[in-house]
CSV table of C-alpha atoms and ligand atoms in Angstrom, one decimal:
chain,number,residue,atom,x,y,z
A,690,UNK,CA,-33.0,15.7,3.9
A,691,UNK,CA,-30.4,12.9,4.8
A,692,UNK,CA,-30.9,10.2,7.5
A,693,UNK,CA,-29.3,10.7,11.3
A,694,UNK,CA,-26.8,8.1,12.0
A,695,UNK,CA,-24.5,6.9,14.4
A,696,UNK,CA,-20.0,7.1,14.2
A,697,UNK,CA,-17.5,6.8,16.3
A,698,UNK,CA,-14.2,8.6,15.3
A,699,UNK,CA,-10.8,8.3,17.3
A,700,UNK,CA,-9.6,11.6,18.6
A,701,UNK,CA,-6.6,12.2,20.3
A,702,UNK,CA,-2.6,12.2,19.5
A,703,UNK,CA,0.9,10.9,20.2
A,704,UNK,CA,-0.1,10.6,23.6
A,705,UNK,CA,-3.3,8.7,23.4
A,706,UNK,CA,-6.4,9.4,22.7
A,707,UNK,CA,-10.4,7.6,22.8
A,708,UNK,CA,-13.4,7.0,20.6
A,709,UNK,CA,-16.0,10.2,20.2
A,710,UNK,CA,-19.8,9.4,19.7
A,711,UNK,CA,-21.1,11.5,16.8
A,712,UNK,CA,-24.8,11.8,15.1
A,713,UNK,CA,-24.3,12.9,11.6
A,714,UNK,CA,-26.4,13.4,8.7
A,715,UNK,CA,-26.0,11.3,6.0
A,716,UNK,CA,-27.2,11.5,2.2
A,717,UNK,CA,-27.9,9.2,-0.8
A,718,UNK,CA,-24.4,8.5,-2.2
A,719,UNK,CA,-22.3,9.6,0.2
A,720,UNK,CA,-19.1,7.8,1.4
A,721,UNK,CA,-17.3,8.1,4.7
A,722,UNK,CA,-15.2,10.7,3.9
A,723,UNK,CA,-18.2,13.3,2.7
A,724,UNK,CA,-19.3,12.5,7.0
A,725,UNK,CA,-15.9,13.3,8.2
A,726,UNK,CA,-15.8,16.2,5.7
A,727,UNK,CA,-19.4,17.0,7.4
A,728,UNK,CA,-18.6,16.7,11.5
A,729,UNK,CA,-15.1,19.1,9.9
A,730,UNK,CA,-17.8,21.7,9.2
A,731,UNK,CA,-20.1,21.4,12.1
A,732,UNK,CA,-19.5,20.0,15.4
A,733,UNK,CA,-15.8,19.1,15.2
A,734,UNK,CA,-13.9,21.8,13.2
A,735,UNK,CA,-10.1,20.5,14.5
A,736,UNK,CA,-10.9,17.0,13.6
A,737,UNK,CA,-7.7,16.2,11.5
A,738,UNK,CA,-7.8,13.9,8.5
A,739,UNK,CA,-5.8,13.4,5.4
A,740,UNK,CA,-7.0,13.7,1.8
A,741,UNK,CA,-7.0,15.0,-1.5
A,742,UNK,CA,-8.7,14.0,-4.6
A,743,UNK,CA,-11.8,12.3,-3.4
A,744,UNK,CA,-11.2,9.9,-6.2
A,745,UNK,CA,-9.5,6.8,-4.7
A,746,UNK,CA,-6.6,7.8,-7.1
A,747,UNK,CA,-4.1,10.0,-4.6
A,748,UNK,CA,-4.3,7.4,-1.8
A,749,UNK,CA,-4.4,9.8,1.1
A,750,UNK,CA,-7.8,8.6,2.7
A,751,UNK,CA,-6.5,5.6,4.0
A,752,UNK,CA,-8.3,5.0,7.4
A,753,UNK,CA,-9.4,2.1,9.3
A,754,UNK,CA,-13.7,1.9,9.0
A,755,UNK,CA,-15.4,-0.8,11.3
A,756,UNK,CA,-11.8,-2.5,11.5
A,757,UNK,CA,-11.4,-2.7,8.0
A,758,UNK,CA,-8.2,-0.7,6.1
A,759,UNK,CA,-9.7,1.4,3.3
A,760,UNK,CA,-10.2,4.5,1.4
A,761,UNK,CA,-12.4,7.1,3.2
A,762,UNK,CA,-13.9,8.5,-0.2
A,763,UNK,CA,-14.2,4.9,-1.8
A,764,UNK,CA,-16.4,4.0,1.1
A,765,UNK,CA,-19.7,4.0,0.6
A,766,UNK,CA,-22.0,4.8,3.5
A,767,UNK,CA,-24.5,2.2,1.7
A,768,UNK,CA,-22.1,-0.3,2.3
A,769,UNK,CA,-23.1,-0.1,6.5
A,770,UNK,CA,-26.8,-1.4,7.6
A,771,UNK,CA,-28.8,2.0,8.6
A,772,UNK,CA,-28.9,1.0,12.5
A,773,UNK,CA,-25.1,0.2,12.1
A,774,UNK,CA,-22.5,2.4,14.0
A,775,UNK,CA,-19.9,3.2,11.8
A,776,UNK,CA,-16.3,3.3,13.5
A,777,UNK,CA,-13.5,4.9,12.1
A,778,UNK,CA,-10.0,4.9,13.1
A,779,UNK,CA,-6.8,5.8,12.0
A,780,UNK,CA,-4.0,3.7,10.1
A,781,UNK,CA,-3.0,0.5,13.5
A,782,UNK,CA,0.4,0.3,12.2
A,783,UNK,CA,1.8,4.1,11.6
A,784,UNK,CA,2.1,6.2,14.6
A,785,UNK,CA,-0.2,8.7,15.3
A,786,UNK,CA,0.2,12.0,14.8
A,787,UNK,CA,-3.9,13.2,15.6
A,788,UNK,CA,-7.2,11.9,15.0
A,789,UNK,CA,-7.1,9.9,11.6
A,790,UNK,CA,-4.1,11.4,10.7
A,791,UNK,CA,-0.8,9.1,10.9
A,792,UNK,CA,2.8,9.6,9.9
A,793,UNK,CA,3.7,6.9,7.5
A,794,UNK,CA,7.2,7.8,6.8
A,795,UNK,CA,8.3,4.5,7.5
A,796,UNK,CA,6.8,3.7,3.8
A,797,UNK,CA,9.1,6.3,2.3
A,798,UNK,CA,11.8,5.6,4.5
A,799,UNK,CA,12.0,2.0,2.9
A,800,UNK,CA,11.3,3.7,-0.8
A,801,UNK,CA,14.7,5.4,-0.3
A,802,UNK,CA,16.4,2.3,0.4
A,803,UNK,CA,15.5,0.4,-2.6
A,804,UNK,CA,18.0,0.6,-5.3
A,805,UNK,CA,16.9,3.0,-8.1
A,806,UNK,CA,16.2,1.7,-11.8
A,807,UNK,CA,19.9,1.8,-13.5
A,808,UNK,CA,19.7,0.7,-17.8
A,809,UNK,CA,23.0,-0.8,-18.6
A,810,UNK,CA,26.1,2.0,-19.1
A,811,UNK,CA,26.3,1.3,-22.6
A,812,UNK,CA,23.0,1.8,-23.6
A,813,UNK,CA,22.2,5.9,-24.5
A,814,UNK,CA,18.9,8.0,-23.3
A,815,UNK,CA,16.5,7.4,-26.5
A,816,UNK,CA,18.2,3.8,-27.1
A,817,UNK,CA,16.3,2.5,-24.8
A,818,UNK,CA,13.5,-0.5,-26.1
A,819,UNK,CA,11.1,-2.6,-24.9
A,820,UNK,CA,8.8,-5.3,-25.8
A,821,UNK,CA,5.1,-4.2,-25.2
A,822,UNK,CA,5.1,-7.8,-23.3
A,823,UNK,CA,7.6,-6.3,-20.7
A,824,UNK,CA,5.6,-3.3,-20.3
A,825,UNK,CA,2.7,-5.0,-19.5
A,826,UNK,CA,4.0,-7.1,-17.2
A,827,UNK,CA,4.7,-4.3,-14.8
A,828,UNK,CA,1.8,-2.0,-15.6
A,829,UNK,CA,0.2,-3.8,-13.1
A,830,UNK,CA,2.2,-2.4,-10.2
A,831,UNK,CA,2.4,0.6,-11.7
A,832,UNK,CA,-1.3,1.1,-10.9
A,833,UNK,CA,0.1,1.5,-7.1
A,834,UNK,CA,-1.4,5.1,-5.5
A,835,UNK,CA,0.6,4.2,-2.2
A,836,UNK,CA,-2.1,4.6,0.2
A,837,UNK,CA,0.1,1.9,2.2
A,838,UNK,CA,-2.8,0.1,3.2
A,839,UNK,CA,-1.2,-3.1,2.3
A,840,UNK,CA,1.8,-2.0,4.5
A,841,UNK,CA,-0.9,-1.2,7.2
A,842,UNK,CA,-2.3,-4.7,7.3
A,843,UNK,CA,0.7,-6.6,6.8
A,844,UNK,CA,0.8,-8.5,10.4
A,845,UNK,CA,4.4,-8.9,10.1
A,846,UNK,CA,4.3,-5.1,10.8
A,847,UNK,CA,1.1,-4.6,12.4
A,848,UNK,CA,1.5,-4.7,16.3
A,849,UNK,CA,5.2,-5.2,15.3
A,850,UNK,CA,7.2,-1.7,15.7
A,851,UNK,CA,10.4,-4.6,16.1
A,852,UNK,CA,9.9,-5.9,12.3
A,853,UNK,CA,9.8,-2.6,10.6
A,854,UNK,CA,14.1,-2.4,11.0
A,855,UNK,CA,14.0,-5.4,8.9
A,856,UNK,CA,10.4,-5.5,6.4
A,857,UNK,CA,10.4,-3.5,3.9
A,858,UNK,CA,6.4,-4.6,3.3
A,859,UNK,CA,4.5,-5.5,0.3
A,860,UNK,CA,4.7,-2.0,-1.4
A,861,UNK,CA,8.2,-2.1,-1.1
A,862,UNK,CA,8.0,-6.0,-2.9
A,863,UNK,CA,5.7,-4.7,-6.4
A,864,UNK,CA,8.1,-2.2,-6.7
A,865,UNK,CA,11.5,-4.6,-6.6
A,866,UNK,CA,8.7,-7.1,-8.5
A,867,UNK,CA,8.8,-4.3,-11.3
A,868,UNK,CA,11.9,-3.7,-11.2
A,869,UNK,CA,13.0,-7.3,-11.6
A,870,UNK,CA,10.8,-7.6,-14.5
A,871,UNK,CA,12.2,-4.5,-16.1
A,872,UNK,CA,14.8,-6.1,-19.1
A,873,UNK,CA,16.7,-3.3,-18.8
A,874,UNK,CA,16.8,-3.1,-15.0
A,875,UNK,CA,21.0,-3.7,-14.8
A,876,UNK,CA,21.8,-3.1,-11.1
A,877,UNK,CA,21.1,-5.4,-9.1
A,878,UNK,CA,19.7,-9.1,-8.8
A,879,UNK,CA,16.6,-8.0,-7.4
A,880,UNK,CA,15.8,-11.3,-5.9
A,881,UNK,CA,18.5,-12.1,-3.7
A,882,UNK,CA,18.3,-8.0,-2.5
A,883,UNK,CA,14.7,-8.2,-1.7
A,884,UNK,CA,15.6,-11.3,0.6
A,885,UNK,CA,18.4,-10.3,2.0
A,886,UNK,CA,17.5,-7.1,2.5
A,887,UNK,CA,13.5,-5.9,2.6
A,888,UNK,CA,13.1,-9.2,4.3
A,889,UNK,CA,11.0,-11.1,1.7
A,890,UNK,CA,11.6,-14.3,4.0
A,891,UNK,CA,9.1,-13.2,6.2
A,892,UNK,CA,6.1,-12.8,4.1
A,893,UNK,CA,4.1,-16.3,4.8
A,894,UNK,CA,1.7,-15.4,2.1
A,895,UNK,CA,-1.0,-14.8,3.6
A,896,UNK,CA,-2.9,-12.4,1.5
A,897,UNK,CA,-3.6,-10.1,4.1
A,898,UNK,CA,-2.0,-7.2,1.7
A,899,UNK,CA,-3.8,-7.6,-1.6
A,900,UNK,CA,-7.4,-8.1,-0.2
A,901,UNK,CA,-7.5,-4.5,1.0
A,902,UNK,CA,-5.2,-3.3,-1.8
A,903,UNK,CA,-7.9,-0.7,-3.5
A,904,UNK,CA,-6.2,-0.6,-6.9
A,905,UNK,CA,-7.1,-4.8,-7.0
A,906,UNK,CA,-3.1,-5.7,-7.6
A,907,UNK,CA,-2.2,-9.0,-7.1
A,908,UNK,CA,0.8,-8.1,-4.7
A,909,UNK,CA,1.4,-11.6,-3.2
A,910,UNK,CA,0.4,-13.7,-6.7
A,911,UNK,CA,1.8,-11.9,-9.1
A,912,UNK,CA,4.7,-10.3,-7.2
A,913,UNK,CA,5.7,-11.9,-3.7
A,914,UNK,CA,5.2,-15.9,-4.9
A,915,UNK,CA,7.0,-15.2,-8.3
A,916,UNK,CA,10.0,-13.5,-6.2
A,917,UNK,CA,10.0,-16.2,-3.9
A,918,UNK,CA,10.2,-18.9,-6.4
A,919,UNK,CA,12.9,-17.4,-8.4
A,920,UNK,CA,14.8,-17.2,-5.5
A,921,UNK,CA,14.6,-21.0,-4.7
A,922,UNK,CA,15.5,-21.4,-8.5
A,923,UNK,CA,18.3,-19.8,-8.4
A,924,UNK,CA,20.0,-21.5,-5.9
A,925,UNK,CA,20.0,-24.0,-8.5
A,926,UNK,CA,20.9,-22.6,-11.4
A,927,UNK,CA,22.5,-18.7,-10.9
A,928,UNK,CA,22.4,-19.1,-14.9
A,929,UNK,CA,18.5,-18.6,-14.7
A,930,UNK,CA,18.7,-14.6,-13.8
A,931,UNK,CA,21.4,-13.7,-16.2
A,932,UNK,CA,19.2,-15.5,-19.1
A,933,UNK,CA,16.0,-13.9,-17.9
A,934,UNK,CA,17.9,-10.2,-18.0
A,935,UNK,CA,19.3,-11.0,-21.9
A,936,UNK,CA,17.1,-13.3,-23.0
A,937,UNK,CA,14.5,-10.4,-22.6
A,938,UNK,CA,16.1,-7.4,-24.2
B,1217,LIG,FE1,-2.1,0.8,-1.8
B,1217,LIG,FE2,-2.2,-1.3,-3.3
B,1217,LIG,FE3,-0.2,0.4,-3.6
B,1217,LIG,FE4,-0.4,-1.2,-1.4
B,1217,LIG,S1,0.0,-1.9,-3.5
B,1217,LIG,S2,0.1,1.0,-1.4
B,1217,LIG,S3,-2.6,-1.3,-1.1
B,1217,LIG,S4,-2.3,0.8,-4.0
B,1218,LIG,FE1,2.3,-9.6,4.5
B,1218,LIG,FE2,1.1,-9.7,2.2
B,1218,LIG,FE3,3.0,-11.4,2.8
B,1218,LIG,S1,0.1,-9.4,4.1
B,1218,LIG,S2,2.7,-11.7,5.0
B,1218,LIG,S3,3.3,-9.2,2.6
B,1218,LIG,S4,1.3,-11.8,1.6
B,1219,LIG,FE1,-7.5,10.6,-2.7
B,1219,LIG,FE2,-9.2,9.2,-1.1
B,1219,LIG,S1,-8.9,11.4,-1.2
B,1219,LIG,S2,-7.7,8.5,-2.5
């Protein structure tokens, strides 16, 4: 027999909406989706919520628990003290569309805008090589499950519906990251597009996005500082892009 404890869970919609008080059971090992998953079949059958695999690998979970951005089913109930109400919320920086649930095409939205991988046009399907070095490199962000709860925390975005036009977000950066990384990436200077256009310039490092990211990548380290040098560089020397793209094949 589980332990009675306290949540709060926003209900409501597009048009607003409040906190309910709930008293759910809660058992050894459990994490904050099983509860939700738990008021679904008892006293709140229409609460809506998002998910899928219950794995932390399809990154639909993403809620807000006790202010925090995170996975529903990676969330440990044993993480809270006993006497602790536990609070959960949906996604600050998507709109709403009801109770945890929120509409977060803006991530796919800027997906579509960023120029797809293009090898160079002389190079044939099944020519293609690369060095296990350059496939390493961007196995990291590779790892992404786009739960976009880097893009959630992002205060550039967060409380800021008037940044979205011109962010593209930290999700958007890995990916132009791996892409700039990729030797046989041909299009496009990835750089120059992801200041110019996903509005790199605003990022001010702060971090926000890779403590919450659940799959651990080091968005701004390994992705956002390394763009934004090379960017600087190459004011310099425009030479230093061209030799990374041959240089590498
Ligand atoms: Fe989620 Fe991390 Fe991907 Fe951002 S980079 S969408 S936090 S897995
Ligand atoms: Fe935002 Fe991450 Fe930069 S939180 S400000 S994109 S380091
Ligand atoms: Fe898939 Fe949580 S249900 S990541």
């Amino acid at each position: 027999m589980g332990q009675k404890r306290q949540f709060k869970v926003w209900r409501g919609d597009e048009t607003g909406g409040d906190l309910t008080d709930y008293e759910v059971e809660v058992n050894e090992g459990e994490v904050v989706l099983d509860i939700i998953h738990r008021l679904q079949a008892t006293e709140a059958p229409d609460l809506a919520c998002r998910w899928n695999c219950k794995a932390g690998k399809c990154g639909s979970c993403s809620m807000e628990i006790n202010g925090m951005p995170r996975l529903g089913c990676m969330t440990r109930m044993s993480t809270f003290e006993e006497t602790e109400t536990v609070t959960v919320t949906p996604l600050r920086t998507f709109p709403v569309i009801r109770d945890l649930v929120t509409d977060v095409s803006f991530n796919y939205e800027k997906a579509r805008e960023t120029p797809a991988f293009a090898p160079p046009k002389d190079l044939a399907p099944g020519e293609y090589r690369m060095q296990q070095v350059d496939v390493e490199r961007s196995q990291e962000f590779r790892k992404c499950i786009e739960c976009f709860l880097c893009q959630n925390t992002c205060h550039v975005v967060r409380d800021h519906d008037e940044n979205k036009k011109a962010f593209s977000g930290p999700r958007s950066f890995i990916r132009a990251a791996e892409l700039d990384m990729h030797p046989l990436d041909a299009r496009e200077d990835r750089k120059t597009y992801a200041q110019q256009h996903q509005g790199l310039g605003y990022c001010n490092i702060t971090k926000c996005c890779t403590e919450v990211c659940p799959e651990h990548i080091k968005i701004t380290d390994n992705a956002i500082i390394p763009m934004k040098e090379r960017v600087v560089d190459r004011k310099y020397d425009p030479l230093v892009w061209l030799g990374s793209k041959i240089f590498r094949r």
